[in-house]
PDB file of N, CA and C in Angstrom:
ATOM      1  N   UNK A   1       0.843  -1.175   0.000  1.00 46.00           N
ATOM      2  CA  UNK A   1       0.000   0.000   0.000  1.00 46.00           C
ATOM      3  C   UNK A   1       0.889   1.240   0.000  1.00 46.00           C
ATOM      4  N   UNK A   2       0.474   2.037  -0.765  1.00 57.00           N
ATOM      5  CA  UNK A   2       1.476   3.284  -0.997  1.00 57.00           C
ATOM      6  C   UNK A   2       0.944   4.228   0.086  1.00 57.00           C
ATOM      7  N   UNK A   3       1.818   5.031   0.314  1.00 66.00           N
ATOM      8  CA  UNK A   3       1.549   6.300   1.664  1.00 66.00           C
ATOM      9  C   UNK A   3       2.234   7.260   1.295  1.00 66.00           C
ATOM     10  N   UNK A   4       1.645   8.675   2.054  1.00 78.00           N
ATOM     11  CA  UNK A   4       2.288   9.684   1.956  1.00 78.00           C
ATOM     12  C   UNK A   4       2.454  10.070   2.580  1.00 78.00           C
ATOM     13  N   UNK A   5       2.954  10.344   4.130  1.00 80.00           N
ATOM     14  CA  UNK A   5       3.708  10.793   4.817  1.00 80.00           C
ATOM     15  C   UNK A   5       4.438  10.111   5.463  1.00 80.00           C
ATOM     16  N   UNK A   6       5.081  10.568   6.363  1.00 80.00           N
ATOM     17  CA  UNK A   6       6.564  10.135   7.368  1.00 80.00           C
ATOM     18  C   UNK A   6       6.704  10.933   8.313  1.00 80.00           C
ATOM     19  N   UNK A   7       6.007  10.205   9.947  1.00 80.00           N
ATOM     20  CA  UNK A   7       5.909  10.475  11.027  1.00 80.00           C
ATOM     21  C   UNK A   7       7.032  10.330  11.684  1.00 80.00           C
ATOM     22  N   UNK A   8       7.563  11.272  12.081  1.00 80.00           N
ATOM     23  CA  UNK A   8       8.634  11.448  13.275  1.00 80.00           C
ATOM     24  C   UNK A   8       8.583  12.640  14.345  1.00 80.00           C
ATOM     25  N   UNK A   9       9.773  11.877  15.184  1.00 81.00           N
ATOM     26  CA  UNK A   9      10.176  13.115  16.416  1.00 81.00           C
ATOM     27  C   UNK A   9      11.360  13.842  16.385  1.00 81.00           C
ATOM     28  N   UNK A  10      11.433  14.986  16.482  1.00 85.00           N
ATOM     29  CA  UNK A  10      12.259  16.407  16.314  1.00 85.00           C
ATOM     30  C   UNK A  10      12.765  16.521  17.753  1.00 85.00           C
ATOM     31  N   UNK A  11      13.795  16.479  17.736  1.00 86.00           N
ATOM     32  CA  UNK A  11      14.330  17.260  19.341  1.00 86.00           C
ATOM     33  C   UNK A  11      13.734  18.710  19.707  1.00 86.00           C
ATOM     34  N   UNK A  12      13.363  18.831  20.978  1.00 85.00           N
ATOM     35  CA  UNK A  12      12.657  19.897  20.819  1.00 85.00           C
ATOM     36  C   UNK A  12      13.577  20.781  21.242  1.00 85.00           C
ATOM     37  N   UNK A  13      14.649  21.080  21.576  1.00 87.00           N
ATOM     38  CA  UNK A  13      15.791  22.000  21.556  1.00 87.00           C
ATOM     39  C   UNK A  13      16.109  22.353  20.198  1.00 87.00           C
ATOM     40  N   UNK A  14      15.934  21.676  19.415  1.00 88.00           N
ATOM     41  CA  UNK A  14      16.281  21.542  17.518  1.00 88.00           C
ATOM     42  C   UNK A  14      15.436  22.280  16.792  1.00 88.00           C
ATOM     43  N   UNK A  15      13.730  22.699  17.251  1.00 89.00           N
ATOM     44  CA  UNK A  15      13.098  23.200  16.284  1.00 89.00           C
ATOM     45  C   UNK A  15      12.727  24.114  16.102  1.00 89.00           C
ATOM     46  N   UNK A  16      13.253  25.530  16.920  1.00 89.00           N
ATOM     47  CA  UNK A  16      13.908  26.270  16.544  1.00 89.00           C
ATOM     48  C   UNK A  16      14.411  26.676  15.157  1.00 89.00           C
ATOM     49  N   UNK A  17      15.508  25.788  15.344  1.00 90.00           N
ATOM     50  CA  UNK A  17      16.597  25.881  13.958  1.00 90.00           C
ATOM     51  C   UNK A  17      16.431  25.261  12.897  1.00 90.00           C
ATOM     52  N   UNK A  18      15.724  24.522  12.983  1.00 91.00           N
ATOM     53  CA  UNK A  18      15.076  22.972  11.991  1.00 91.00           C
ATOM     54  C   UNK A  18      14.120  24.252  11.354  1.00 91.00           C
ATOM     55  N   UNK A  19      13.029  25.015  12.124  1.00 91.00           N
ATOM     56  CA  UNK A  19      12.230  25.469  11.312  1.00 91.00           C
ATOM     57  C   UNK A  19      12.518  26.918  10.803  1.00 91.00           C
ATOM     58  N   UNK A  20      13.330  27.524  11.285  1.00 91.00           N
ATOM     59  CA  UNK A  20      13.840  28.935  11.108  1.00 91.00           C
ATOM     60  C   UNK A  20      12.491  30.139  10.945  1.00 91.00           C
ATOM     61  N   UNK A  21      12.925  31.035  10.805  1.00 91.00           N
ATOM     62  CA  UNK A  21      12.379  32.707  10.990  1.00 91.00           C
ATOM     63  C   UNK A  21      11.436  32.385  10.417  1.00 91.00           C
ATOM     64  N   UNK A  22       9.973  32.033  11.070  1.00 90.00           N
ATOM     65  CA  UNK A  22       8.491  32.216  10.483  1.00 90.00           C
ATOM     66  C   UNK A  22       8.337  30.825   9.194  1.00 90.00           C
ATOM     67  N   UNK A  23       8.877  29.759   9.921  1.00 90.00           N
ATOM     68  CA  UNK A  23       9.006  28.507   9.358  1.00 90.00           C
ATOM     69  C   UNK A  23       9.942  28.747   7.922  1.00 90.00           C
ATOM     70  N   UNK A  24      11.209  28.986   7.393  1.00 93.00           N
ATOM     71  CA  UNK A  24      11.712  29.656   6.509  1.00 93.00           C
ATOM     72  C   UNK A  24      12.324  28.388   6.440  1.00 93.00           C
ATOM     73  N   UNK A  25      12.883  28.135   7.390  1.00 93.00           N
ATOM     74  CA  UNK A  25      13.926  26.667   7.264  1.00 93.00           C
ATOM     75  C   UNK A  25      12.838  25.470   6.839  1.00 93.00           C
ATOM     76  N   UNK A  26      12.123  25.139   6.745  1.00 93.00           N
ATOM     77  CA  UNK A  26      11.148  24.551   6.673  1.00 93.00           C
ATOM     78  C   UNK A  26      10.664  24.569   5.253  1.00 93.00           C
ATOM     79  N   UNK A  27      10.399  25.197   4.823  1.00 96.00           N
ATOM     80  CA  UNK A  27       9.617  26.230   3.504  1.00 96.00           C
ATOM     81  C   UNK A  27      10.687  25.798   2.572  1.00 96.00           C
ATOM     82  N   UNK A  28      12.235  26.409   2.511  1.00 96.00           N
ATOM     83  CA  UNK A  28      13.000  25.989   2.140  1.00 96.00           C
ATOM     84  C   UNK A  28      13.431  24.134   1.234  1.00 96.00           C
ATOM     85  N   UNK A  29      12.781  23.429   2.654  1.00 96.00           N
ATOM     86  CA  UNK A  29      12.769  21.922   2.394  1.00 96.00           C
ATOM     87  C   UNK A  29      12.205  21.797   1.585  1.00 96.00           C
ATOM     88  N   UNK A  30      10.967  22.054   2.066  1.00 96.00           N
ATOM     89  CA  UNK A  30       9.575  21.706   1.147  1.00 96.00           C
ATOM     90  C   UNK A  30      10.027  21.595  -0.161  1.00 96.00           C
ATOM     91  N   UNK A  31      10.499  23.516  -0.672  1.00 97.00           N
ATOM     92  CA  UNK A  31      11.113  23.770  -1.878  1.00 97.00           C
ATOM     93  C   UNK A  31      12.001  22.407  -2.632  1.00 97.00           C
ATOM     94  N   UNK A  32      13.002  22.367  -1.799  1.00 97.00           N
ATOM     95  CA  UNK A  32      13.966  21.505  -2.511  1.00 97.00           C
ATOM     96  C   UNK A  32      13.670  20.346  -2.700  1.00 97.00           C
ATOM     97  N   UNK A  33      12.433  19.566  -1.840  1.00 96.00           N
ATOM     98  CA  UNK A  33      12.306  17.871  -2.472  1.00 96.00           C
ATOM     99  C   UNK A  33      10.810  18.035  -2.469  1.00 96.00           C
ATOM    100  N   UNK A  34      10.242  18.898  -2.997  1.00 95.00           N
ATOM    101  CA  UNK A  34       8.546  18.672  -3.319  1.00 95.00           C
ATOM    102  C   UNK A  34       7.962  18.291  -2.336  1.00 95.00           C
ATOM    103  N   UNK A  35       8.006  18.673  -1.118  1.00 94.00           N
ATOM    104  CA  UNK A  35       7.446  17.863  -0.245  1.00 94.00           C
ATOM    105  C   UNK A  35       6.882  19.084   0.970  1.00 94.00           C
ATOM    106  N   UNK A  36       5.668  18.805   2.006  1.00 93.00           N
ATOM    107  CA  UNK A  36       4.982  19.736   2.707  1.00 93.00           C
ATOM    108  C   UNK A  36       5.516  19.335   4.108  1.00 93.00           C
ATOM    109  N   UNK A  37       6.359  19.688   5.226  1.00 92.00           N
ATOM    110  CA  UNK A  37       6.354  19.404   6.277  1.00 92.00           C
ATOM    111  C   UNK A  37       6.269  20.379   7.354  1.00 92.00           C
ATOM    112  N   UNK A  38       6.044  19.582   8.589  1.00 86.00           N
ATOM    113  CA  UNK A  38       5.604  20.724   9.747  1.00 86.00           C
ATOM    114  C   UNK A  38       5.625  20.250  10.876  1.00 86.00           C
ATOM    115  N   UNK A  39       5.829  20.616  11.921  1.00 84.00           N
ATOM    116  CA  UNK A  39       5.877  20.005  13.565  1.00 84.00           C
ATOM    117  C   UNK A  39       3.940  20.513  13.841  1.00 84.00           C
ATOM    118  N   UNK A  40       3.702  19.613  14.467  1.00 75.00           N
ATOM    119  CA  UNK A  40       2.271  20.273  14.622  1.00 75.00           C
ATOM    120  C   UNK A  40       1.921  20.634  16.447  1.00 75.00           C
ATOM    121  N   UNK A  41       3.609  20.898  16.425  1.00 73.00           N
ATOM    122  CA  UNK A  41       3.210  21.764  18.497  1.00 73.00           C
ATOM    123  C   UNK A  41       3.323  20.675  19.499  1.00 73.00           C
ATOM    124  N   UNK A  42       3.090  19.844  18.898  1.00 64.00           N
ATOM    125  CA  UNK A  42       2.687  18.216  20.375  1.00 64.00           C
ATOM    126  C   UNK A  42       4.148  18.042  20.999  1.00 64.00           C
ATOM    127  N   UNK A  43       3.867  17.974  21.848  1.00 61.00           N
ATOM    128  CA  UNK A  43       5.158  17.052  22.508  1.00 61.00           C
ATOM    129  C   UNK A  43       5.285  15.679  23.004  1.00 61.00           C
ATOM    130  N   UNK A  44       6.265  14.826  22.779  1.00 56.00           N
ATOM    131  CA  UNK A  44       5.789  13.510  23.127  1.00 56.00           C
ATOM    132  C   UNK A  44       5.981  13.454  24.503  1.00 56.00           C
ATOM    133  N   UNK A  45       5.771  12.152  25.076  1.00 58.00           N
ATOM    134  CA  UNK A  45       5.279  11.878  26.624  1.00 58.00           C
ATOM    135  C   UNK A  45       6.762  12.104  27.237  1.00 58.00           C
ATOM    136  N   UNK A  46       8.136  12.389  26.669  1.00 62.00           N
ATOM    137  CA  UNK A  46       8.676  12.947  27.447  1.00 62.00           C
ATOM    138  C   UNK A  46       9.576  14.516  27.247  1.00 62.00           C
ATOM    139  N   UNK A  47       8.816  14.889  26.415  1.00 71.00           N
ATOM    140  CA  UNK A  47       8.653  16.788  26.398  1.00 71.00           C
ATOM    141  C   UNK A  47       9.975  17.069  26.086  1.00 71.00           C
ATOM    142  N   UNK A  48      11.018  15.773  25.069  1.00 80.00           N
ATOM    143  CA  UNK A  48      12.068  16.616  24.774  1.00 80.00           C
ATOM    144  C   UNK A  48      11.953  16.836  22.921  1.00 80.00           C
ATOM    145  N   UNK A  49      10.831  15.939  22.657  1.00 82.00           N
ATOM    146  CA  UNK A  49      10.366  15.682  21.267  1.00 82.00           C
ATOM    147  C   UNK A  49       8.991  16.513  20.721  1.00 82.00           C
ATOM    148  N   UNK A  50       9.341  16.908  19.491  1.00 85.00           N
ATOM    149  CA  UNK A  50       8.148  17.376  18.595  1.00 85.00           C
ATOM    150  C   UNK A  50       7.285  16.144  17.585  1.00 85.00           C
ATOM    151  N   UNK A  51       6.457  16.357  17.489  1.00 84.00           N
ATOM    152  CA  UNK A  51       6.091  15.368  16.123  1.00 84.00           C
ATOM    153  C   UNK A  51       6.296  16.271  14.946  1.00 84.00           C
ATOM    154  N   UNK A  52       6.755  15.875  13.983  1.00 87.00           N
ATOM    155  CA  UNK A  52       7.344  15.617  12.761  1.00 87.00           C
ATOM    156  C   UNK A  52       6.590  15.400  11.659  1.00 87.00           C
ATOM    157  N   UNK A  53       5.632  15.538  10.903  1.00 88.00           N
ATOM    158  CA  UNK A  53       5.302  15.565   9.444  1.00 88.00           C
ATOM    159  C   UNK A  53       5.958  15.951   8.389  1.00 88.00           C
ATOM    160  N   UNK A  54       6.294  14.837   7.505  1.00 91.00           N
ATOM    161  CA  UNK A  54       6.722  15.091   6.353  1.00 91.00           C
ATOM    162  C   UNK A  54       5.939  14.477   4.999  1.00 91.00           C
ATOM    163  N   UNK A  55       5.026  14.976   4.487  1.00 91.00           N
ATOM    164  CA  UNK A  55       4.292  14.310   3.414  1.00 91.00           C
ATOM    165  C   UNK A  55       4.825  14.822   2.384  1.00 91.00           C
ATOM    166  N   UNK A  56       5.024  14.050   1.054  1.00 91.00           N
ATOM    167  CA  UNK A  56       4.821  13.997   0.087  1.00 91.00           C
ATOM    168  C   UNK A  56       4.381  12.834  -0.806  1.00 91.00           C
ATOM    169  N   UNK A  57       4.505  12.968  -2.085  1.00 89.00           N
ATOM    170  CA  UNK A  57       4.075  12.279  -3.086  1.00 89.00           C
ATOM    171  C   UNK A  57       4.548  10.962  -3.301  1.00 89.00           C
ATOM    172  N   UNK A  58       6.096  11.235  -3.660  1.00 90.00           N
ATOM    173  CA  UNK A  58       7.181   9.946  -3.661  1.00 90.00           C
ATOM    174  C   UNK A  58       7.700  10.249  -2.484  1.00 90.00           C
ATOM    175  N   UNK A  59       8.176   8.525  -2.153  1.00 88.00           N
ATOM    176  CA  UNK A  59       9.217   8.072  -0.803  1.00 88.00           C
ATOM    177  C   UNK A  59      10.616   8.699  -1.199  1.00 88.00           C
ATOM    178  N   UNK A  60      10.838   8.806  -2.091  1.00 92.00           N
ATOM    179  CA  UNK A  60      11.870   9.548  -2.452  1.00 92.00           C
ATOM    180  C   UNK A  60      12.507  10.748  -1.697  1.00 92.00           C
ATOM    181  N   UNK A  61      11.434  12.010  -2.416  1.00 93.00           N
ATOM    182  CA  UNK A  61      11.261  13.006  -1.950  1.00 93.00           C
ATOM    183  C   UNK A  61      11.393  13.052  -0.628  1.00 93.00           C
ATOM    184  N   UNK A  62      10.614  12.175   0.568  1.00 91.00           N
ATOM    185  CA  UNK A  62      10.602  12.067   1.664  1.00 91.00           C
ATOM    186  C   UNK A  62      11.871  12.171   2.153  1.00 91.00           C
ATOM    187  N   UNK A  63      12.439  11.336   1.926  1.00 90.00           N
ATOM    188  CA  UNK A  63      13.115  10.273   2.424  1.00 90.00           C
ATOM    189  C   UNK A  63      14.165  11.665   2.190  1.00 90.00           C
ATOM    190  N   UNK A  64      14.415  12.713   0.757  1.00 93.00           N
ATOM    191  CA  UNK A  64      15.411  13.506   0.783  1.00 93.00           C
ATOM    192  C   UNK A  64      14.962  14.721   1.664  1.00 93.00           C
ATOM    193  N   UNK A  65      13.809  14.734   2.213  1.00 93.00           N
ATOM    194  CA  UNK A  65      13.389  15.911   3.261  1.00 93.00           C
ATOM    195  C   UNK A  65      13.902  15.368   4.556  1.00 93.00           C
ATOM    196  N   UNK A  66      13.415  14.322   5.040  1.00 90.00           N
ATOM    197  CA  UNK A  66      14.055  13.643   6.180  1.00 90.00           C
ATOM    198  C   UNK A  66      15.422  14.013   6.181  1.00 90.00           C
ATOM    199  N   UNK A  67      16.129  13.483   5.675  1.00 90.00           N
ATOM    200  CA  UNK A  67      18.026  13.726   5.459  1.00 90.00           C
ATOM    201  C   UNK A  67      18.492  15.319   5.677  1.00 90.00           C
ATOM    202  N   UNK A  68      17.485  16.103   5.252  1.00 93.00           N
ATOM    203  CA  UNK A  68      18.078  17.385   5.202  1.00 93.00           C
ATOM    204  C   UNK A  68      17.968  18.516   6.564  1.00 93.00           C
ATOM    205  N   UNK A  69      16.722  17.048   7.018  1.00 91.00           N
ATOM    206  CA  UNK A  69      15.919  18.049   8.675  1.00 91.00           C
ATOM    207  C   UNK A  69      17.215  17.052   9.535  1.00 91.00           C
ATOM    208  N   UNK A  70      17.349  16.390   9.353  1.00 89.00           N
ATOM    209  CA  UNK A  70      18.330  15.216   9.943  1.00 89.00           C
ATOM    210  C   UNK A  70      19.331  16.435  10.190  1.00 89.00           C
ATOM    211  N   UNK A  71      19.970  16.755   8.636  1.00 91.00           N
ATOM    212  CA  UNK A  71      21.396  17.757   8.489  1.00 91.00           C
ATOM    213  C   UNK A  71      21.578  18.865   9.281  1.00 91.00           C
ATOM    214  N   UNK A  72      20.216  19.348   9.266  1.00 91.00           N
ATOM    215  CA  UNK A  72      20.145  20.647  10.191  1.00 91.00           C
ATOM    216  C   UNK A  72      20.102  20.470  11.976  1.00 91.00           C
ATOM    217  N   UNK A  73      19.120  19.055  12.247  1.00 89.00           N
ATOM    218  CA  UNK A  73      19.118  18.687  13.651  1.00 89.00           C
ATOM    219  C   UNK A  73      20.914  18.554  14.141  1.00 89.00           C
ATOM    220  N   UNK A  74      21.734  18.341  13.284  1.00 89.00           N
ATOM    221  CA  UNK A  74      22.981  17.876  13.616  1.00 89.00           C
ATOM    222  C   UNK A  74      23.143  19.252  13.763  1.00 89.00           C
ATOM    223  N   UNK A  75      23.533  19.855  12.984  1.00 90.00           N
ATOM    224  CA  UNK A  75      23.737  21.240  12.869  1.00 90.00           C
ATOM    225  C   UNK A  75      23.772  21.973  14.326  1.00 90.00           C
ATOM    226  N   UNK A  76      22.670  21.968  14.493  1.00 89.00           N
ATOM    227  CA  UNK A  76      21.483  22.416  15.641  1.00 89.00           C
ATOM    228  C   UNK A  76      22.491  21.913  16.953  1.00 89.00           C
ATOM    229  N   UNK A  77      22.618  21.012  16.808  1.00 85.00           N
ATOM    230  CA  UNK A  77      23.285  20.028  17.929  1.00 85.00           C
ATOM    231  C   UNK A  77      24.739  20.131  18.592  1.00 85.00           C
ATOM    232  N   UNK A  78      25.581  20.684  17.216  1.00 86.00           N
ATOM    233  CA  UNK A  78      26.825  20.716  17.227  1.00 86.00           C
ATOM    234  C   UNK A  78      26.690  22.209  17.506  1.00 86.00           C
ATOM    235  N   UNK A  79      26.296  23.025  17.184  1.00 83.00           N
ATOM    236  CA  UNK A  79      26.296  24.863  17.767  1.00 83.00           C
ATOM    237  C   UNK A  79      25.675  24.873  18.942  1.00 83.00           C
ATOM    238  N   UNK A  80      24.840  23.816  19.692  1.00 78.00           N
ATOM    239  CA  UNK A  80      24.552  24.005  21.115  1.00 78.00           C
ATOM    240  C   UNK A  80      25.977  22.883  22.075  1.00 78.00           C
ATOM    241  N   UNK A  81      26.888  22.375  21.558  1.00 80.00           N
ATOM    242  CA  UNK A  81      27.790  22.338  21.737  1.00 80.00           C
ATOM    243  C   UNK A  81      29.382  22.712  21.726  1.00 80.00           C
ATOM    244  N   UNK A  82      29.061  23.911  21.114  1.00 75.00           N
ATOM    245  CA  UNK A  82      30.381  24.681  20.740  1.00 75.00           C
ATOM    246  C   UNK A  82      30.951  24.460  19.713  1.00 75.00           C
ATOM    247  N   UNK A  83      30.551  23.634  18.897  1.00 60.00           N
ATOM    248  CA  UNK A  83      31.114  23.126  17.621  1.00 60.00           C
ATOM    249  C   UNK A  83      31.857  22.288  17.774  1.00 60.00           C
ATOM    250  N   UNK A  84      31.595  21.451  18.252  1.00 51.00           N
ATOM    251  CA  UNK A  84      32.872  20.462  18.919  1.00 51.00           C
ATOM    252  C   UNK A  84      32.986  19.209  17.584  1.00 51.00           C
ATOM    253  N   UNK A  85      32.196  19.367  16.386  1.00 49.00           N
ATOM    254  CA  UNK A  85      32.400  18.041  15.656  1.00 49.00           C
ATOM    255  C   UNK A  85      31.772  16.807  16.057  1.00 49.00           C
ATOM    256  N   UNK A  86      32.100  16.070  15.398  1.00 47.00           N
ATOM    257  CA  UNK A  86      31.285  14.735  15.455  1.00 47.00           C
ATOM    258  C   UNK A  86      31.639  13.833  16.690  1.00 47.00           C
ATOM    259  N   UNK A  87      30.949  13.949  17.528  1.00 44.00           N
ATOM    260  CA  UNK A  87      31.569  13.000  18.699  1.00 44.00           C
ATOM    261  C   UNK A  87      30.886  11.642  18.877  1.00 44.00           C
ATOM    262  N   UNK A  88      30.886  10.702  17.385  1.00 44.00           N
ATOM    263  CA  UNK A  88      30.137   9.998  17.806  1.00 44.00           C
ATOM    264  C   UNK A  88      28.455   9.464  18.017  1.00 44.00           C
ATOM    265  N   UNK A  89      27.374   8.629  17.332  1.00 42.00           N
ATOM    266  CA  UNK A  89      25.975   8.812  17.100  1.00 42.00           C
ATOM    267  C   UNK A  89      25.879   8.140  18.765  1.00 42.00           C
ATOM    268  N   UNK A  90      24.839   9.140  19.426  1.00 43.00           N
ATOM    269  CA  UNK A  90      24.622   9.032  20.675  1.00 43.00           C
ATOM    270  C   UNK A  90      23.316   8.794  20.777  1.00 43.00           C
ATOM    271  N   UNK A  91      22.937   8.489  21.722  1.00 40.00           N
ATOM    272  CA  UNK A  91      21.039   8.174  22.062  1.00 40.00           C
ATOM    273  C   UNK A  91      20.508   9.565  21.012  1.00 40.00           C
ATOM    274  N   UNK A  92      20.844  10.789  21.308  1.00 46.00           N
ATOM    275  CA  UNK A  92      19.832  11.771  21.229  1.00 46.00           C
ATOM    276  C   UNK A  92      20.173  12.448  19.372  1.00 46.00           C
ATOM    277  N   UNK A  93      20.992  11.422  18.678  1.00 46.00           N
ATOM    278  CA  UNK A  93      21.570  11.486  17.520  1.00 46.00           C
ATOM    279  C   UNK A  93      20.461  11.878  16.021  1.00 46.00           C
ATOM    280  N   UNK A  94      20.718  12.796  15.785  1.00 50.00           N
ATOM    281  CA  UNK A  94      18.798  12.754  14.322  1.00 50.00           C
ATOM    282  C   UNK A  94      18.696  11.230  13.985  1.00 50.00           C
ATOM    283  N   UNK A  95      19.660  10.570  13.442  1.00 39.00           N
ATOM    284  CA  UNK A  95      19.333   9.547  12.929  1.00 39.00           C
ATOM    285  C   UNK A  95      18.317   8.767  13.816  1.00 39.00           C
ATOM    286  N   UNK A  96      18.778   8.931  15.007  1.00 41.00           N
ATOM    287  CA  UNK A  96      17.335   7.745  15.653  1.00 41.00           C
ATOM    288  C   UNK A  96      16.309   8.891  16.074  1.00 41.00           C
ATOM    289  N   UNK A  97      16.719  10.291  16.152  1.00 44.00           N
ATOM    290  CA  UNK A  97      15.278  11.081  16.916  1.00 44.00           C
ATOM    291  C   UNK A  97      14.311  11.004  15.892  1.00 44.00           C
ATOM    292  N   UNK A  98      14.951  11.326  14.213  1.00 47.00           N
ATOM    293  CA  UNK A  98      14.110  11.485  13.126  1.00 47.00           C
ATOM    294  C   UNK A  98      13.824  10.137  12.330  1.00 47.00           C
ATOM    295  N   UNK A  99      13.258   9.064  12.727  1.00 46.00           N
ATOM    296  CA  UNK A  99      12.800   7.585  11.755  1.00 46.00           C
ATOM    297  C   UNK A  99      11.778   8.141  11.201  1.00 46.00           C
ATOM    298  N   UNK A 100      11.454   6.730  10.285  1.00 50.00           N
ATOM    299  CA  UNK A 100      10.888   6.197   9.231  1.00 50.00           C
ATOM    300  C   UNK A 100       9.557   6.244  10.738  1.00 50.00           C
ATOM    301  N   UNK A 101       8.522   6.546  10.462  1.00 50.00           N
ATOM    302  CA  UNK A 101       7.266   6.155  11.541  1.00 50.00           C
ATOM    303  C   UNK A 101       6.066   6.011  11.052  1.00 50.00           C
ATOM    304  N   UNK A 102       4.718   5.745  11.567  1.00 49.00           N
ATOM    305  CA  UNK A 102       3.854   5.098  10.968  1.00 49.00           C
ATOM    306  C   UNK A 102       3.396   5.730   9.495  1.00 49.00           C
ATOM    307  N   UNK A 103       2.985   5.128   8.067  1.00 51.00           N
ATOM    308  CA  UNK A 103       2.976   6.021   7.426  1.00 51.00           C
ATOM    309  C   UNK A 103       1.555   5.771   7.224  1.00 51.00           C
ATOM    310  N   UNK A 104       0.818   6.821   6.711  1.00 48.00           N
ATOM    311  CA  UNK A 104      -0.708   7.149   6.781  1.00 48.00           C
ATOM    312  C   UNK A 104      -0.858   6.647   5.176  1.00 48.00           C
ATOM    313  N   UNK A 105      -1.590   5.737   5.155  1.00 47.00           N
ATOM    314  CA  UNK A 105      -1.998   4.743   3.667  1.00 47.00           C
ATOM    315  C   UNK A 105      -2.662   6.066   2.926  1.00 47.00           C
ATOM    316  N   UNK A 106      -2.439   5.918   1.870  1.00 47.00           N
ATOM    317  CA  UNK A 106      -2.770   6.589   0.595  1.00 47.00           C
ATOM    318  C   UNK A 106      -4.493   6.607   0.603  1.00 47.00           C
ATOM    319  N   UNK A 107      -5.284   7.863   0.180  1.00 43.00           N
ATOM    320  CA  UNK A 107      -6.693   7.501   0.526  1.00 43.00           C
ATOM    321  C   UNK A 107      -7.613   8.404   2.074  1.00 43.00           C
ATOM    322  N   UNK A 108      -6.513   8.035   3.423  1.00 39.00           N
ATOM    323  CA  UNK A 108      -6.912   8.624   4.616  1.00 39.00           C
ATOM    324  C   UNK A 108      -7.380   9.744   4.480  1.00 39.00           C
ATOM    325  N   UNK A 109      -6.516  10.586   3.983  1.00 36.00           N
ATOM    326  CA  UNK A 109      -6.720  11.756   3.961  1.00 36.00           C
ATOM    327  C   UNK A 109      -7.483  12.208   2.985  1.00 36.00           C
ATOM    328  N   UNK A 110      -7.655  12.011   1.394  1.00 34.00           N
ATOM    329  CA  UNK A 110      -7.896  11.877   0.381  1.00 34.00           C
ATOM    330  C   UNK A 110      -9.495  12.696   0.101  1.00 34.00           C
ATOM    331  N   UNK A 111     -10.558  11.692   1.387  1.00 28.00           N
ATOM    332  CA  UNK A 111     -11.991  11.582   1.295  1.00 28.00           C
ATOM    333  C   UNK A 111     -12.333  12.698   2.611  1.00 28.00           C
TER     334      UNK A 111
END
């Protein structure tokens, strides 16, 4: 079954910078892989996470919006550390804050 979005969690120290000046960083994404994403405010049950929407058309696309919110969460991560470089993928690392999560079947939304 085909789907269009890709549910994840955002560090919530990160989204901020993930979404920039009046969602700009954000807008930006969209731009570059065709794709609509947005934190929609929630926090998960332990208030250091955002939820994460990323829909588009192709998994593709996704999958190159994911990578780029990923790029910036690092980003984000390493300037609230002084720039210290790569020390290593740790618990609180994008790669595991930002997964692949339930995807909403093609249709849900649709009707």
């Amino acid at each position: 079954m085909k789907s269009l979005v890709v549910a994840g969690s955002l560090p919530s120290d990160s989204v901020g910078f993930v979404t920039g000046h009046k969602g700009e960083g954000l807008r930006n994404v969209e731009k570059e892989t065709d794709t609509f994403c947005f934190t929609n405010g929630e926090r998960g049950s332990d208030e250091k996470h955002e939820r994460l929407l990323i829909f588009g058309a192709f998994r593709s696309n996704r999958k190159k919006a994911k990578e780029k919110i990923e790029d910036k969460i690092r980003e984000s991560q390493d300037r609230d550390r002084g720039g210290g470089g790569s020390r290593g993928r740790g618990r609180d690392d994008p790669i595991d804050s930002v997964t692949e999560g339930t995807e909403i079947p093609r249709g849900v939304l649709a009707e």
